[in-house]
Short mmCIF file of C-alpha atoms in Angstrom, two decimals:
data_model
loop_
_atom_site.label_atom_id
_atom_site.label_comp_id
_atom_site.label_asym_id
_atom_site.label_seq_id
_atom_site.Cartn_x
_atom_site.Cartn_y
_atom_site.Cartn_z
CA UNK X 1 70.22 115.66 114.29
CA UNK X 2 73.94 115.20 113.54
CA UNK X 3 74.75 111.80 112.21
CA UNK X 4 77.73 110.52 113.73
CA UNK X 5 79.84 107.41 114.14
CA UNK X 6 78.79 104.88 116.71
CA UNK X 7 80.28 104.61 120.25
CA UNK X 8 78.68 100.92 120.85
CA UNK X 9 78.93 97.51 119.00
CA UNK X 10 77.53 94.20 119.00
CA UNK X 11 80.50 92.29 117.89
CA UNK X 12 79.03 89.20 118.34
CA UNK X 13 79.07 85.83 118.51
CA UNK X 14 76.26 85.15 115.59
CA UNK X 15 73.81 82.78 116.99
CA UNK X 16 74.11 83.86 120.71
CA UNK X 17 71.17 86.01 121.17
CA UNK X 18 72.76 89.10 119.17
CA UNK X 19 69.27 90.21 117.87
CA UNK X 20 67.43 90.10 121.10
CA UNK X 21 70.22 92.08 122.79
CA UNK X 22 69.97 94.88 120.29
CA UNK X 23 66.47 95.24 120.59
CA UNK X 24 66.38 95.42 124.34
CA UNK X 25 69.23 97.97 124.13
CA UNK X 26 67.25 100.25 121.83
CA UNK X 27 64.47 100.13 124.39
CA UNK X 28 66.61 102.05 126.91
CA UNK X 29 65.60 106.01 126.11
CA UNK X 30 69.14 106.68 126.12
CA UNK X 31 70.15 104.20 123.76
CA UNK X 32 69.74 104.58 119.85
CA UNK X 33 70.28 100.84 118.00
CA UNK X 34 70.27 101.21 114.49
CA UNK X 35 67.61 99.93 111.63
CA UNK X 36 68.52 97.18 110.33
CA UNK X 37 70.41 95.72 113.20
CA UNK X 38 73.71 94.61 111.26
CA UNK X 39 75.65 97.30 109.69
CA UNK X 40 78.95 95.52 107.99
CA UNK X 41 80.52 98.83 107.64
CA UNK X 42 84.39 97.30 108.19
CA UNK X 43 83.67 93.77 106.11
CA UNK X 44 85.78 93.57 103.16
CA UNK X 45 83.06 93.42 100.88
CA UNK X 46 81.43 97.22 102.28
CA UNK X 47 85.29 98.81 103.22
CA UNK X 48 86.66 101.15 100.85
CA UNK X 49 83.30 101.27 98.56
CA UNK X 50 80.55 102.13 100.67
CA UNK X 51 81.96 105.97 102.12
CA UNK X 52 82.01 106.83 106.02
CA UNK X 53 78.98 109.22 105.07
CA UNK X 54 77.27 106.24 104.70
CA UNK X 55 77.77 104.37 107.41
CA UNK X 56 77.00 107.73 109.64
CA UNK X 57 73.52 108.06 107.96
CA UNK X 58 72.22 105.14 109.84
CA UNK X 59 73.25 106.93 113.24
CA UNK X 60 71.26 109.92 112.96
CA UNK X 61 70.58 110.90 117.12
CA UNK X 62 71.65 112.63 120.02
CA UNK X 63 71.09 110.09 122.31
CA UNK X 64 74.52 108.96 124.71
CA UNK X 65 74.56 105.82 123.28
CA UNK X 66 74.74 105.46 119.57
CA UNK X 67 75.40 101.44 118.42
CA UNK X 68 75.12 98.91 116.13
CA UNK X 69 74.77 94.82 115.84
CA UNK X 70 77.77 93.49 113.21
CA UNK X 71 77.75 90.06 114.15
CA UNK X 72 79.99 88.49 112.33
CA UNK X 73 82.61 91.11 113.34
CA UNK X 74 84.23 88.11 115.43
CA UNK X 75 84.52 85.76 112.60
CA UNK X 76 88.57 87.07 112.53
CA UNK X 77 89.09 83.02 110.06
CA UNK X 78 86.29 84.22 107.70
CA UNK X 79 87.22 85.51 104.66
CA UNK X 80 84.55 88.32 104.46
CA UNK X 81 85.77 89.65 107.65
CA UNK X 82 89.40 90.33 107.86
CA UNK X 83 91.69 92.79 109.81
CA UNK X 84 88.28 94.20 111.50
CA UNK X 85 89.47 95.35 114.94
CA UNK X 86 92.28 96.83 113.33
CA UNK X 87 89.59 99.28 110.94
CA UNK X 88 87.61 99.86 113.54
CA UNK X 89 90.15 100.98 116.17
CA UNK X 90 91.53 103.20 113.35
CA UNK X 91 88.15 105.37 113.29
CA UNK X 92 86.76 104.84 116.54
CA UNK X 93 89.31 103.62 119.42
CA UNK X 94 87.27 104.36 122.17
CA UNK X 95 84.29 102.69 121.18
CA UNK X 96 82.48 99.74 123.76
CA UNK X 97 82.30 96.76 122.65
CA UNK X 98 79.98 93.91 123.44
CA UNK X 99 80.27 90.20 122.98
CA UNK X 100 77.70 87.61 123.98
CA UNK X 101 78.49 84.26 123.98
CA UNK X 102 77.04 81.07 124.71
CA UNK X 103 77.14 76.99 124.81
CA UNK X 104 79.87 76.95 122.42
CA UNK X 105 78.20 73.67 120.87
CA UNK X 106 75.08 75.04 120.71
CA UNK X 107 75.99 77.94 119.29
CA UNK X 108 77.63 75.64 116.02
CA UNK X 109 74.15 73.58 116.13
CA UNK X 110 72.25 76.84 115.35
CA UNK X 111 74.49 78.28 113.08
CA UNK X 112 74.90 75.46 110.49
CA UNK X 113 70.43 75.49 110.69
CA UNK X 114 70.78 78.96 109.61
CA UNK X 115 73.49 78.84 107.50
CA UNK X 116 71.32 76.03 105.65
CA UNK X 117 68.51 78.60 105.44
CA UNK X 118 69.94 81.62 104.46
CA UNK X 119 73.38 81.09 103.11
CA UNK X 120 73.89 80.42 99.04
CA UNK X 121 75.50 76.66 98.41
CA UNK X 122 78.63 77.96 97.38
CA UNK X 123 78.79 79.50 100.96
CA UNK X 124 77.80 76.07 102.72
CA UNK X 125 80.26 74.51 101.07
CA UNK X 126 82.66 77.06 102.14
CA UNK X 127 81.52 77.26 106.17
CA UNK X 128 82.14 73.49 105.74
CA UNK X 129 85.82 73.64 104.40
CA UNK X 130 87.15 76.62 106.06
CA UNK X 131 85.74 75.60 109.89
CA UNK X 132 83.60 78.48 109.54
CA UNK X 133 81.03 77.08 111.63
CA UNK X 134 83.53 75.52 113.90
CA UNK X 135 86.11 78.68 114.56
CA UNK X 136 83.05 81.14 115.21
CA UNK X 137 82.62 79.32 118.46
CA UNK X 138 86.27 80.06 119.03
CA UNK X 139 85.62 83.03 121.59
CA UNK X 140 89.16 83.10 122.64
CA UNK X 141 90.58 83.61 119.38
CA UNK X 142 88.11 86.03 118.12
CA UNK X 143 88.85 87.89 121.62
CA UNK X 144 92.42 88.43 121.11
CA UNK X 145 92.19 89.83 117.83
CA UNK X 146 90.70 92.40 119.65
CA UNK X 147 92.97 92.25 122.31
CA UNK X 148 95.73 93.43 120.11
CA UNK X 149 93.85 97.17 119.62
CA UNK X 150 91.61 97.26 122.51
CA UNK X 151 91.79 97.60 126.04
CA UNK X 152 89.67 94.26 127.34
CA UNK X 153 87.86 97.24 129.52
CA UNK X 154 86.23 98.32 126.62
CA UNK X 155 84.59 94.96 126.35
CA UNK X 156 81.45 93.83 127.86
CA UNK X 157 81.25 89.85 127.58
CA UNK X 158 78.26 88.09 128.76
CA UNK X 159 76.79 84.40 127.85
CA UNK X 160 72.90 83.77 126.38
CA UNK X 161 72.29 81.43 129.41
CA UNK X 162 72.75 84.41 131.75
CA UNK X 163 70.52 86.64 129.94
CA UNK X 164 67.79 84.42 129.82
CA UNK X 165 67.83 83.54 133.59
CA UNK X 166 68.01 86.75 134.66
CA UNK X 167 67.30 89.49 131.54
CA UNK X 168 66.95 92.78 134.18
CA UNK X 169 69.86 91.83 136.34
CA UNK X 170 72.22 91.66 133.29
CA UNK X 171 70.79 94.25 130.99
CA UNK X 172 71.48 96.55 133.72
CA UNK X 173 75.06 95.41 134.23
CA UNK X 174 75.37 96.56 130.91
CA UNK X 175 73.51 100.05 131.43
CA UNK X 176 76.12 100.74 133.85
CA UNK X 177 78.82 99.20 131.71
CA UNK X 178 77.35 102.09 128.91
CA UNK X 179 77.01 104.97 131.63
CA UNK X 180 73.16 105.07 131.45
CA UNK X 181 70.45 104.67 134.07
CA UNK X 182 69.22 101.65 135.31
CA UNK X 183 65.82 100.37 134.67
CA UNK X 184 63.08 98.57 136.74
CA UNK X 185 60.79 97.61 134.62
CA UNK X 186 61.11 93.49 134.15
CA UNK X 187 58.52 93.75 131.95
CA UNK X 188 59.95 95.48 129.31
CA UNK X 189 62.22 92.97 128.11
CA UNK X 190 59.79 89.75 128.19
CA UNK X 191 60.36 89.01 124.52
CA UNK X 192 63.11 87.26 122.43
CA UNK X 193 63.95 87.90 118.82
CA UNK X 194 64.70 85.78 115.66
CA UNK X 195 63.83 82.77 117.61
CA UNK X 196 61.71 80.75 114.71
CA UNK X 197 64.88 79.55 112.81
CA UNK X 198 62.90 76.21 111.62
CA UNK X 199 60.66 78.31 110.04
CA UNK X 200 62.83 79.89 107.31
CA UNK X 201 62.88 78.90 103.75
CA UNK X 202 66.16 77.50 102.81
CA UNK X 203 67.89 79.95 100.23
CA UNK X 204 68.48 77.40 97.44
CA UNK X 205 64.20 77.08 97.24
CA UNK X 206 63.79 80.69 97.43
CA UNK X 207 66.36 81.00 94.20
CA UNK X 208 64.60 78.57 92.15
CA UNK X 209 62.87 79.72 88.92
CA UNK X 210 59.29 78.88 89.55
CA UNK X 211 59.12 79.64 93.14
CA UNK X 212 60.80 83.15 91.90
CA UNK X 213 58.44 83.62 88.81
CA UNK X 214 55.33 82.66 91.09
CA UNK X 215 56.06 85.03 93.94
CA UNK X 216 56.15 88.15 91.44
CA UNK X 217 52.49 87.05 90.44
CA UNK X 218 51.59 86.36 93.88
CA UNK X 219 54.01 86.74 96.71
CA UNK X 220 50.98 84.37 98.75
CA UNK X 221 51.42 82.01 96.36
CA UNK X 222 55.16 81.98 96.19
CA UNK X 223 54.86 81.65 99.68
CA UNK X 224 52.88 78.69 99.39
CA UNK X 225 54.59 76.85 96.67
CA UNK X 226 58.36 77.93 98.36
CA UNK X 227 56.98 75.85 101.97
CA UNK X 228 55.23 73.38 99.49
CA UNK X 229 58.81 72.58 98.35
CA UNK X 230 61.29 72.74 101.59
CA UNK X 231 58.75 70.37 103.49
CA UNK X 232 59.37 67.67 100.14
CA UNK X 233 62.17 68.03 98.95
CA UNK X 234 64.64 70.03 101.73
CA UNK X 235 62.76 68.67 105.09
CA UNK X 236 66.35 67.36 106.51
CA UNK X 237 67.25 71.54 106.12
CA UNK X 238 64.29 72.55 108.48
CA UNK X 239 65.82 70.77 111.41
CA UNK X 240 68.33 71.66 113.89
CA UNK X 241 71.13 69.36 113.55
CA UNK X 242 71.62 66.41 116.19
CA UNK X 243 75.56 65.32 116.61
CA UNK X 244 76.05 61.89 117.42
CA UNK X 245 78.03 61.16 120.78
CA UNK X 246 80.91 60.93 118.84
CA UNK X 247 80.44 64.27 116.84
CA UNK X 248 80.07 65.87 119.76
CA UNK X 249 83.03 65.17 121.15
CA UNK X 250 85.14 65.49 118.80
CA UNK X 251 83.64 69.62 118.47
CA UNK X 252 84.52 69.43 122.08
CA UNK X 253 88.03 68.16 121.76
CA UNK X 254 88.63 70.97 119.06
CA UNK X 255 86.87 73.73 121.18
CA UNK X 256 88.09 72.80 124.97
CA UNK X 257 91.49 74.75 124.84
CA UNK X 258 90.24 78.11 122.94
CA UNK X 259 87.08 78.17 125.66
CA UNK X 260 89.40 77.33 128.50
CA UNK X 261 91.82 80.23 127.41
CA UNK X 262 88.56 82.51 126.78
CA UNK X 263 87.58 81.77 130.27
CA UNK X 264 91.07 82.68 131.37
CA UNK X 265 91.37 85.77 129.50
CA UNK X 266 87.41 87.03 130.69
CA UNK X 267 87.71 85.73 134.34
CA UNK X 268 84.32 84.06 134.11
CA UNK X 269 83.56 80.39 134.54
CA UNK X 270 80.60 79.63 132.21
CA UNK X 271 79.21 76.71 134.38
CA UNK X 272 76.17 76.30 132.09
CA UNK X 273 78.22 74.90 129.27
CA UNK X 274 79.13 71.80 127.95
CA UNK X 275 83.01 72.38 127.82
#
């Protein structure tokens, strides 16, 4: 098989149901999603050293639909992940896109739990500072940086809340959106992915000597001592955030004119949400 650069991707929004999406994709037979889901190819820290034979390794089929699941591809404030539409119109301009969205508040509650869990305290510190976990639920600013390469026909946009109540009817909207057959089989997609965020070990216990140290003698007892730790000592880390009436509305506030210009720009009317 010929690798090749990919003609779909998952731009996003992180925390909206990006990792469920790409596995149901993957189950069409004319859809190949790559392993692992998130290939950063464009970020600043992978552009320029890893090569383009590299990133075409990971899309090794001859399936219509090649694609991949960068996530934070619409972070455009970040600084990990500048000028991306720009690269990626440069090697592929006709690529699809897809962006799914969702409660725009909710989305910022479950992305400061993860970033908690997975991301270093420098980077914490940083997501706090820069608005990082603010701007990310920003769709209509992350949408017009890709406005300025791409036609908005390229795009697929679609919100969590719709693919939950109805996963066939919208996965298919999609198929046709891709040029592949429909499917009938409900069935298939009765699953969700990277759902157990409260479950994660928060990076900062995971770095620590001992918990390091014990898990290359026994990665059970690492385990063990690494949950031992984040239910004493990081318990406050292994629960989804609750704003206050007055935190809430004062994310609302900062987020109502970017979502009302995102709704504007898309055409669709999000009822579900809270703004």
């Amino acid at each position: 098989m010929k690798e090749r650069m990919p003609n779909l991707l998952i731009v996003g929004a992180m925390k909206a149901g990006t990792s469920s999406l790409h596995d149901y994709l993957n189950l069409h037979p004319d859809v190949y999603m790559s392993e692992p889901k998130e290939i950063h190819y464009y970020a600043d820290g992978v552009y320029g050293v890893k090569s383009k034979e590299w990133y075409t390794s990971f899309f090794k089929s001859d399936k219509k639909i090649v694609g991949t699941t960068p996530q934070s591809y619409t972070k455009c404030h970040n600084k990990y992940y500048q000028n991306i539409p720009e690269r990626i119109f440069k090697d592929t301009p006709n690529v699809k896109l897809i962006y799914i969205v969702r409660d725009p508040i909710k989305r910022y509650e479950s992305h400061v739990l993860e970033s908690y869990h997975c991301d270093t305290p420098e980077d914490v510190e940083y997501s706090k500072s820069s608005g990082n976990y603010i701007k990310t639920s920003m769709y209509g600013m992350q949408l017009k940086e890709y406005l300025k390469y791409f036609d908005l026909k390229q795009f697929y946009i679609l919100s969590l809340e719709d693919l939950h109540a109805n996963r066939l009817k919208e996965l298919n909207k999609i198929f046709k959106f891709l040029g592949v057959s429909q499917l009938d089989d409900e069935k298939l997609f009765d699953f969700e992915a990277n759902v157990a965020e409260s479950k994660e070990i928060p990076t900062e216990v995971k770095q620590k000597w001992i918990v390091r140290l014990t898990t290359k003698l026994s990665p059970y007892l690492g385990r063990r001592l690494a949950n031992y730790l984040s239910a004493k000592f990081y318990a406050f880390q292994l629960k989804k955030p609750v704003l206050t009436k007055e935190e809430k509305e004062s994310l609302e506030l900062l987020l109502r004119d970017d979502i009302i210009e995102f709704k504007k720009i898309t055409g669709k009317s999000f009822d579900q949400w809270s703004i």
